[in-house]
Amino acid sequence: MWNEFKKFAMRGNVIDLAIAVVLGAAFTAIVNSLVNDIFMPLLGIIIGGIDFSGLKASVLGVDVLYGNFIQQIVSFFLIAIALFLIVKGINRLQREKEVEEAAIPIPTKEEQLLTEIRDLLKDRSL
């Protein structure tokens, strides 16, 4: 049983998944910092420093903290915008790389053979 578990745990998919989870956690910290340290202060300037988290209503003696819900919705949209901008930037970089690679045409096998023949004929005539 131990050998089966080792075999399972060392498969490429499991290790790839583990690496993805660690990178995802690190990426979460980056996105949270982008939202909390950059977007939220700018949003605070734009909307005049309104903090929704303090909004609440009392219903039958129970506090309903709807302000936290509104704050989380705003945070969600900011995170979605941040991720969209990051993915858009990555896609643009990949497209530029693909365009550079596509700009260099790879000669076909026939073109390579014709080039070799041309070079051999050129060498003979010298």
XYZ file of C-alpha atoms in Angstrom:
126
model
C 0.000 0.000 0.000
C 2.842 2.384 0.836
C 4.443 1.779 -2.557
C 1.150 2.495 -4.310
C 0.812 5.758 -2.406
C 4.394 6.776 -3.262
C 3.746 5.951 -6.904
C 0.563 8.040 -6.850
C 2.135 10.970 -4.997
C 5.147 11.136 -7.299
C 3.147 11.174 -10.518
C 3.596 14.304 -12.536
C -0.003 15.459 -12.171
C 0.068 15.454 -8.375
C 3.346 17.352 -8.234
C 2.099 19.836 -10.856
C -1.039 20.368 -8.790
C 0.982 20.945 -5.624
C 3.146 23.511 -7.390
C 0.024 25.210 -8.767
C -1.468 25.473 -5.265
C 1.703 27.068 -3.875
C 1.939 29.491 -6.796
C -1.766 30.260 -6.452
C -1.284 31.179 -2.802
C 1.627 33.452 -3.692
C -0.369 35.014 -6.532
C -3.277 35.611 -4.127
C -0.973 37.698 -1.960
C 0.043 39.769 -4.995
C -3.552 40.359 -6.102
C -4.667 41.196 -2.552
C -1.859 43.711 -2.243
C -2.749 45.240 -5.606
C -6.378 45.624 -4.542
C -5.847 46.668 -0.920
C -2.757 48.857 -1.336
C -3.368 50.430 -4.743
C -6.965 50.144 -5.947
C -8.819 50.628 -2.648
C -6.996 53.861 -1.686
C -7.594 55.229 -5.191
C -11.243 54.209 -4.975
C -11.403 55.878 -1.566
C -10.169 59.125 -3.127
C -12.698 58.851 -5.956
C -15.726 58.116 -3.746
C -14.640 60.406 -0.918
C -13.366 57.844 1.572
C -16.685 56.051 2.031
C -16.282 52.834 4.001
C -19.208 50.487 3.470
C -18.166 48.021 6.175
C -19.724 50.124 8.934
C -23.220 50.060 7.449
C -25.699 47.939 9.374
C -29.370 47.628 10.143
C -31.074 46.235 13.219
C -33.817 43.735 12.573
C -35.608 42.406 15.664
C -32.570 43.159 17.805
C -30.097 41.483 15.442
C -27.510 43.524 13.539
C -27.483 42.844 9.810
C -24.072 43.922 8.532
C -24.996 44.618 4.924
C -22.079 47.054 4.649
C -19.596 44.170 4.817
C -21.475 42.518 1.961
C -21.261 45.693 -0.138
C -17.555 46.036 0.722
C -16.911 42.444 -0.406
C -18.763 43.057 -3.677
C -16.570 46.105 -4.337
C -13.470 44.056 -3.469
C -14.607 41.254 -5.785
C -15.003 43.625 -8.719
C -11.627 45.216 -8.027
C -9.961 41.798 -7.878
C -11.731 40.780 -11.098
C -10.486 43.964 -12.809
C -6.953 43.393 -11.513
C -6.910 39.798 -12.754
C -8.356 40.872 -16.101
C -5.599 43.457 -16.524
C -2.897 40.954 -15.545
C -4.211 38.277 -17.934
C -4.622 40.856 -20.694
C -0.982 41.930 -20.243
C 0.250 38.341 -20.272
C -1.778 37.587 -23.406
C -0.334 40.667 -25.142
C 3.204 39.549 -24.312
C 2.479 36.050 -25.639
C 0.993 37.450 -28.867
C 4.086 39.610 -29.399
C 6.277 36.559 -28.910
C 4.172 34.534 -31.360
C 4.393 37.337 -33.937
C 8.186 37.407 -33.589
C 8.364 33.634 -34.018
C 6.010 33.751 -36.994
C 8.087 36.472 -38.653
C 10.972 34.062 -39.179
C 9.724 31.629 -41.829
C 11.007 28.092 -41.543
C 12.015 26.814 -44.974
C 10.251 23.720 -46.186
C 12.149 20.536 -46.877
C 11.992 21.268 -50.611
C 13.438 24.744 -50.089
C 16.241 23.305 -47.977
C 17.109 20.765 -50.695
C 17.020 23.440 -53.397
C 19.299 25.628 -51.295
C 21.764 22.757 -50.886
C 21.718 22.079 -54.638
C 22.255 25.755 -55.381
C 25.183 25.919 -52.986
C 26.757 22.760 -54.494
C 26.406 24.143 -58.017
C 27.857 27.435 -56.899
C 30.885 25.646 -55.365
C 31.467 23.666 -58.618
C 31.483 26.743 -60.800
C 34.138 28.456 -58.691
